[in-house]
mmCIF file with all atom_site columns, C-alpha atoms in Angstrom:
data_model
loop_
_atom_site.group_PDB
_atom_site.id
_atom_site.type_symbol
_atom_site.label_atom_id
_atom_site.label_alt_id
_atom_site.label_comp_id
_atom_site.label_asym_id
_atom_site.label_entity_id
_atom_site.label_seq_id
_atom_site.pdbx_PDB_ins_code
_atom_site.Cartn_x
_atom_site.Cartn_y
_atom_site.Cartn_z
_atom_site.occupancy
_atom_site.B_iso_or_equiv
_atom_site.pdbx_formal_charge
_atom_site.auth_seq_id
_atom_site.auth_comp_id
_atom_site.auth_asym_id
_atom_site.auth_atom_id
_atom_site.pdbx_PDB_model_num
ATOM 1   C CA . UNK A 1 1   ? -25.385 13.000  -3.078  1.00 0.00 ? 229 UNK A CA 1
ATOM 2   C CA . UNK A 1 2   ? -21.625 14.002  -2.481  1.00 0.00 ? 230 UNK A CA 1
ATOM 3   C CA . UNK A 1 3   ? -18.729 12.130  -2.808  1.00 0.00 ? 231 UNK A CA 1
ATOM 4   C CA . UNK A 1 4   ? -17.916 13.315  1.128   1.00 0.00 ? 232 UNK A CA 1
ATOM 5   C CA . UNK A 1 5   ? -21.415 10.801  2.146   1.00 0.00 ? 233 UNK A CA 1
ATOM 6   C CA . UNK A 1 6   ? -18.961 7.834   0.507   1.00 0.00 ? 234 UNK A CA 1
ATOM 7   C CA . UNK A 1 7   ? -16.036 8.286   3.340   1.00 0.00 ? 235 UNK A CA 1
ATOM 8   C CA . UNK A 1 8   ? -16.003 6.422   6.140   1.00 0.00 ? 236 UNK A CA 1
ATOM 9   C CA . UNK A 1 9   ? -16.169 8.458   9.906   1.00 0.00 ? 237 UNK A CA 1
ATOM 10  C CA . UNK A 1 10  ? -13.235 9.269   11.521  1.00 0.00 ? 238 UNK A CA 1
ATOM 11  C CA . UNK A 1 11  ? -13.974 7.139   13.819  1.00 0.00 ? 239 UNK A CA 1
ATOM 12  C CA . UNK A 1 12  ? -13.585 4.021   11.345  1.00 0.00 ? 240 UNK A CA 1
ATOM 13  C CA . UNK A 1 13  ? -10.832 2.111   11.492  1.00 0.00 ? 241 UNK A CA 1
ATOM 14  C CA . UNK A 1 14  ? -7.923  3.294   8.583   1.00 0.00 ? 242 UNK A CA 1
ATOM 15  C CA . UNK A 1 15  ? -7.269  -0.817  7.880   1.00 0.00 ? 243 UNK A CA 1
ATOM 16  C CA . UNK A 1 16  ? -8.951  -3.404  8.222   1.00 0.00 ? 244 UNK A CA 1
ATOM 17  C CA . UNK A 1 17  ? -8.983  -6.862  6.854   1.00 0.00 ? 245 UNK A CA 1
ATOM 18  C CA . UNK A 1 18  ? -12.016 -8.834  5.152   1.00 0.00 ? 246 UNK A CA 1
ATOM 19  C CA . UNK A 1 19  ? -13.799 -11.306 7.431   1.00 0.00 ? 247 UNK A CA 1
ATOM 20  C CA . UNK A 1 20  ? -14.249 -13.643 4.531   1.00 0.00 ? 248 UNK A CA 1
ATOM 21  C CA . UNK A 1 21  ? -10.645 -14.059 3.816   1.00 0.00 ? 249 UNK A CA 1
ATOM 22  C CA . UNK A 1 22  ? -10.158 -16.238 7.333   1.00 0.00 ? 250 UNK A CA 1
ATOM 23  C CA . UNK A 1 23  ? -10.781 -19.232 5.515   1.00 0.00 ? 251 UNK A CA 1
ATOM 24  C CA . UNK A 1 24  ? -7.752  -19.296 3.157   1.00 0.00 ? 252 UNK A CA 1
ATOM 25  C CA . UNK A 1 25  ? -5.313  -19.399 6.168   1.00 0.00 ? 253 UNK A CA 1
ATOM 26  C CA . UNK A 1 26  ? -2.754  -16.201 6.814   1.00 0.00 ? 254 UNK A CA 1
ATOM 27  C CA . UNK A 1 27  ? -0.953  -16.741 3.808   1.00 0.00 ? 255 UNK A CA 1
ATOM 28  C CA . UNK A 1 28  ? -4.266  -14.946 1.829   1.00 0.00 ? 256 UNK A CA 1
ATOM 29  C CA . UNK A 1 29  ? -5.627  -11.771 3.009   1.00 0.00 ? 257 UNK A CA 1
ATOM 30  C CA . UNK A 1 30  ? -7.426  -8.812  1.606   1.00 0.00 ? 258 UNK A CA 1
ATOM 31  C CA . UNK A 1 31  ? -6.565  -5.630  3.451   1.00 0.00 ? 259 UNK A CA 1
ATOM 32  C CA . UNK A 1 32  ? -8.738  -2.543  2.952   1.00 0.00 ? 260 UNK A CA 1
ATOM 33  C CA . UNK A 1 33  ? -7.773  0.890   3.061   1.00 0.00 ? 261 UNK A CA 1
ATOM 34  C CA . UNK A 1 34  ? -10.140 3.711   3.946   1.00 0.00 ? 262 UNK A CA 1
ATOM 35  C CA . UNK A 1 35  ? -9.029  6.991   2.531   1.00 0.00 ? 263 UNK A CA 1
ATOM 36  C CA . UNK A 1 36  ? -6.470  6.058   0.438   1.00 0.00 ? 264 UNK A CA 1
ATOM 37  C CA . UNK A 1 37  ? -5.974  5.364   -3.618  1.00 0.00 ? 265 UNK A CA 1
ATOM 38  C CA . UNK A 1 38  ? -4.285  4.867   -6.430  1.00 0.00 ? 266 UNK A CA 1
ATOM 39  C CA . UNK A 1 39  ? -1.050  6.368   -5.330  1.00 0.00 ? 267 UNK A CA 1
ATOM 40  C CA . UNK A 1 40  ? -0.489  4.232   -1.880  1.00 0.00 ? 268 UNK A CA 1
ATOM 41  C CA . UNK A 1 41  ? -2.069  0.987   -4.140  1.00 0.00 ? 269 UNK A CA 1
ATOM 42  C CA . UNK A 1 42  ? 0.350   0.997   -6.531  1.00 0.00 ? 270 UNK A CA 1
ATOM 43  C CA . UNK A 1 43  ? 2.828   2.023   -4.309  1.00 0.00 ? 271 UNK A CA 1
ATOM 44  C CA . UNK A 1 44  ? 2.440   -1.098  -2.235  1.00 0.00 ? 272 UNK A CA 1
ATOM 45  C CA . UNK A 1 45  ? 1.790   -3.471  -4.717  1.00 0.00 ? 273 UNK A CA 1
ATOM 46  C CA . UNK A 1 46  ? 5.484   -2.712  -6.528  1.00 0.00 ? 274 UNK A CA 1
ATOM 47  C CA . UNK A 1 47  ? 6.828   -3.557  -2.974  1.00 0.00 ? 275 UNK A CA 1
ATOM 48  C CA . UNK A 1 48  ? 5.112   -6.367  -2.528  1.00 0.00 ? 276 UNK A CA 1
ATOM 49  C CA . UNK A 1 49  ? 6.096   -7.877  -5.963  1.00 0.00 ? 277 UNK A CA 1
ATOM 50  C CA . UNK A 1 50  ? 9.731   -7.291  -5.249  1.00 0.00 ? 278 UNK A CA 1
ATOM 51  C CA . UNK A 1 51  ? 9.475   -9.782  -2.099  1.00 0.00 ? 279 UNK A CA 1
ATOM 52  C CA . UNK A 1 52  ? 9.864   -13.551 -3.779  1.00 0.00 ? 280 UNK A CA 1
ATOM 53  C CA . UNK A 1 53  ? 7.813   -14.692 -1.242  1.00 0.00 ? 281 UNK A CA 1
ATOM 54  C CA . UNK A 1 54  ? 4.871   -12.571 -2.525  1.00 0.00 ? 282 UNK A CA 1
ATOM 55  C CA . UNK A 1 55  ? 2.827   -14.993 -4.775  1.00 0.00 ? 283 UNK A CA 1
ATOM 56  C CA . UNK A 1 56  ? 0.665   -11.974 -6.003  1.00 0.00 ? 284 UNK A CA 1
ATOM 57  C CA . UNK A 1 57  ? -0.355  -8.538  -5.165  1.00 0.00 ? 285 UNK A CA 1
ATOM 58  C CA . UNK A 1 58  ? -2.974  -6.599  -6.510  1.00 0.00 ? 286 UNK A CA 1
ATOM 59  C CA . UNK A 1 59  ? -5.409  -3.680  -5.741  1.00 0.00 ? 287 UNK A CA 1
ATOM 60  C CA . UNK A 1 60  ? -8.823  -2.228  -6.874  1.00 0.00 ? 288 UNK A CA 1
ATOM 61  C CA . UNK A 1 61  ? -11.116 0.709   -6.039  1.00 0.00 ? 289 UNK A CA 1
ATOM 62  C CA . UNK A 1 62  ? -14.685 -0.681  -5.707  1.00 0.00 ? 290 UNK A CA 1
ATOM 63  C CA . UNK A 1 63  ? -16.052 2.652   -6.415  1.00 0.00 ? 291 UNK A CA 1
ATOM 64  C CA . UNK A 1 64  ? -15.281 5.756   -7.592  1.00 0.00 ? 292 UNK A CA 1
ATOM 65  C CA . UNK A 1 65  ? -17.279 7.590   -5.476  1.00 0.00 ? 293 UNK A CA 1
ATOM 66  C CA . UNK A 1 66  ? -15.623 5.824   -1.835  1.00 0.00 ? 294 UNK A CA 1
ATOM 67  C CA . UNK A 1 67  ? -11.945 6.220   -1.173  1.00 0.00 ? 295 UNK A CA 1
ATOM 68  C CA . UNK A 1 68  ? -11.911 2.711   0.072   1.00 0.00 ? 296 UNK A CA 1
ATOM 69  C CA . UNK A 1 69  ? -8.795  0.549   -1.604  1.00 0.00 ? 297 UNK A CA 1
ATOM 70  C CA . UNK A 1 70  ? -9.022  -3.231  -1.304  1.00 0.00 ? 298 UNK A CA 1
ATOM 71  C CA . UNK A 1 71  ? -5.284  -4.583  -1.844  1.00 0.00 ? 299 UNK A CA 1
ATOM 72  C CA . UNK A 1 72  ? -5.215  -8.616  -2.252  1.00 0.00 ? 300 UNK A CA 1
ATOM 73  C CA . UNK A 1 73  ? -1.818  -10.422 -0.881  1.00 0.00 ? 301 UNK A CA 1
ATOM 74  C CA . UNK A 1 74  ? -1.160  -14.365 -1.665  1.00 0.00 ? 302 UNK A CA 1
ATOM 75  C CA . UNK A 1 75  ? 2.158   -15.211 -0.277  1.00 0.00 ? 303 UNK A CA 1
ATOM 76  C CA . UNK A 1 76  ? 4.110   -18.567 0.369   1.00 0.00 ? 304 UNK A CA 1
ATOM 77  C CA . UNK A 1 77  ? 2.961   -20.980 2.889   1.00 0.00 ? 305 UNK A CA 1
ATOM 78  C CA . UNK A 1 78  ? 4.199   -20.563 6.416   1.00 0.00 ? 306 UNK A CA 1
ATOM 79  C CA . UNK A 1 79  ? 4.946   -16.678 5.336   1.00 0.00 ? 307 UNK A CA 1
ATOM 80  C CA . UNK A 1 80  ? 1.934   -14.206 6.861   1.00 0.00 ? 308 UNK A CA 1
ATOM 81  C CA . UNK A 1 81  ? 0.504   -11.998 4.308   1.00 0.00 ? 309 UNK A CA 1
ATOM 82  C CA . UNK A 1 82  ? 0.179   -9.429  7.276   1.00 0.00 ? 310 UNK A CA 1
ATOM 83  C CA . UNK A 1 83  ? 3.840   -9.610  7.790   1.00 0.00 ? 311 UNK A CA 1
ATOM 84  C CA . UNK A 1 84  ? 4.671   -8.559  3.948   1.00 0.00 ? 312 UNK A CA 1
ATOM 85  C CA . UNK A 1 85  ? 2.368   -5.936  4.210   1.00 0.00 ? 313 UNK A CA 1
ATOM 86  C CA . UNK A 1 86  ? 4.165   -4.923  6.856   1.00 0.00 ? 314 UNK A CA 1
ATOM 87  C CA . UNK A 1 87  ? 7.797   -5.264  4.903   1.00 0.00 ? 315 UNK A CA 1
ATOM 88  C CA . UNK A 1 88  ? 6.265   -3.702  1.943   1.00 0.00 ? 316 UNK A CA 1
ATOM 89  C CA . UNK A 1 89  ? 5.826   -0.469  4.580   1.00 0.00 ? 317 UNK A CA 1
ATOM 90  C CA . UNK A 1 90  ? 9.335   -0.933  5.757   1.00 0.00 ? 318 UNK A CA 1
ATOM 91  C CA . UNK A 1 91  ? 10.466  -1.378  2.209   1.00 0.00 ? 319 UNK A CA 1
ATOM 92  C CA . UNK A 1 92  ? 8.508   1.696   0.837   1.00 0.00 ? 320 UNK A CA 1
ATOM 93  C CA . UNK A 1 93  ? 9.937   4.164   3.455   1.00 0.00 ? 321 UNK A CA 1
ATOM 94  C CA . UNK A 1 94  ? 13.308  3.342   2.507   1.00 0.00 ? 322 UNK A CA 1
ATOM 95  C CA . UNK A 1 95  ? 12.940  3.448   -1.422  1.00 0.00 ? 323 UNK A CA 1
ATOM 96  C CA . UNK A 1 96  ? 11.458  7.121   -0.749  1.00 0.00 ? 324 UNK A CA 1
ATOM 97  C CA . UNK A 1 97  ? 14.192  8.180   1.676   1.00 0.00 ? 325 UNK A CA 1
ATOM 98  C CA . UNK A 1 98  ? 17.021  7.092   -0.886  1.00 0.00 ? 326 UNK A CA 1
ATOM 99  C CA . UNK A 1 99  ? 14.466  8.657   -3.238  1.00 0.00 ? 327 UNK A CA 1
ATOM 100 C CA . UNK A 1 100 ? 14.610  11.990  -1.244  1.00 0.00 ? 328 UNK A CA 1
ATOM 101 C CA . UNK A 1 101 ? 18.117  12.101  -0.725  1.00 0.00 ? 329 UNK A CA 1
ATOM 102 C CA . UNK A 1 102 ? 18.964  11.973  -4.261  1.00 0.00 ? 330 UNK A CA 1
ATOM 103 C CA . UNK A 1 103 ? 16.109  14.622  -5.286  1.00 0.00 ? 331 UNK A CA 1
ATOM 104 C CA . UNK A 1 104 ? 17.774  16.842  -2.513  1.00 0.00 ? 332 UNK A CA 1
ATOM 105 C CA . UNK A 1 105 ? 21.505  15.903  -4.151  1.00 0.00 ? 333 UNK A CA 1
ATOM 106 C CA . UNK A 1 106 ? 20.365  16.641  -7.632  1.00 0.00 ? 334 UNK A CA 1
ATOM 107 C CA . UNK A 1 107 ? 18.891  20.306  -6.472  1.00 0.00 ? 335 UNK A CA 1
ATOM 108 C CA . UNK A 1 108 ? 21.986  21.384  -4.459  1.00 0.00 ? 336 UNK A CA 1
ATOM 109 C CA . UNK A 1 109 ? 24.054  20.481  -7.641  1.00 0.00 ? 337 UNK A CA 1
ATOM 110 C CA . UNK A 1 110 ? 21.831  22.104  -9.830  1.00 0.00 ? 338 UNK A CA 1
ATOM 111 C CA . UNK A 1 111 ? 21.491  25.430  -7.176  1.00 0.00 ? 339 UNK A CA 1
ATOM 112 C CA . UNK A 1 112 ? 25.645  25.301  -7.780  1.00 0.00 ? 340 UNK A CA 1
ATOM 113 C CA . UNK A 1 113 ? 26.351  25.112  -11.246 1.00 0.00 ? 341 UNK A CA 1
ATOM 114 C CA . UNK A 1 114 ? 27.237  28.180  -12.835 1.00 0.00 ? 342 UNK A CA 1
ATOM 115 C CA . UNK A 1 115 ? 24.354  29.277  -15.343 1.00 0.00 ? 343 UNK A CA 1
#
């Protein structure tokens, strides 16, 4: 059996959010990724962690074989873990565009040293 059997249709939704996770309130949620890993996991767990309103972040790949990534947000009371999901998005576009600009910074001074 192939690894491509594992991945969900295109037709599946990208994220979704457990069912079982209703009963902890919107301050605990367990979003899952489908066709995604380690690099947009850890990614979004470091952003999450910076927020102080984060209580924890985590993620895990239940399989190998499935490019499904579960990511677990706890956050204070009265603060959606939906809505620092969606700051740790916000957050993670901007640490890559100050991230870009100095990559492109550091190759135009390189390009204009003298050798």
């Amino acid at each position: 059996m192939s690894a491509q059997s594992h991945t969900p249709p295109d037709n599946e939704l990208k994220l979704s959010i457990l069912a079982s996770d209703s009963q902890y309130g919107e301050s605990c949620r367990t979003f899952v990724f489908r066709k995604e890993n380690h690099t947009l996991g850890n990614c979004l767990r470091t952003m999450l962690l910076l927020n102080p309103q984060v209580r924890l972040a985590g993620y895990t790949m239940p399989h190998p074989s499935e490019e499904v990534m579960h990511l677990r947000i706890q956050t204070e009371e009265g603060y959606p873990a939906q809505s620092a999901l969606r700051q740790a998005f916000v957050d993670l576009k901007a640490h890559s565009l100050q991230l870009k600009k100095k990559f492109e910074s550091a190759v135009q001074e390189f390009q204009s040293s003298p050798s």
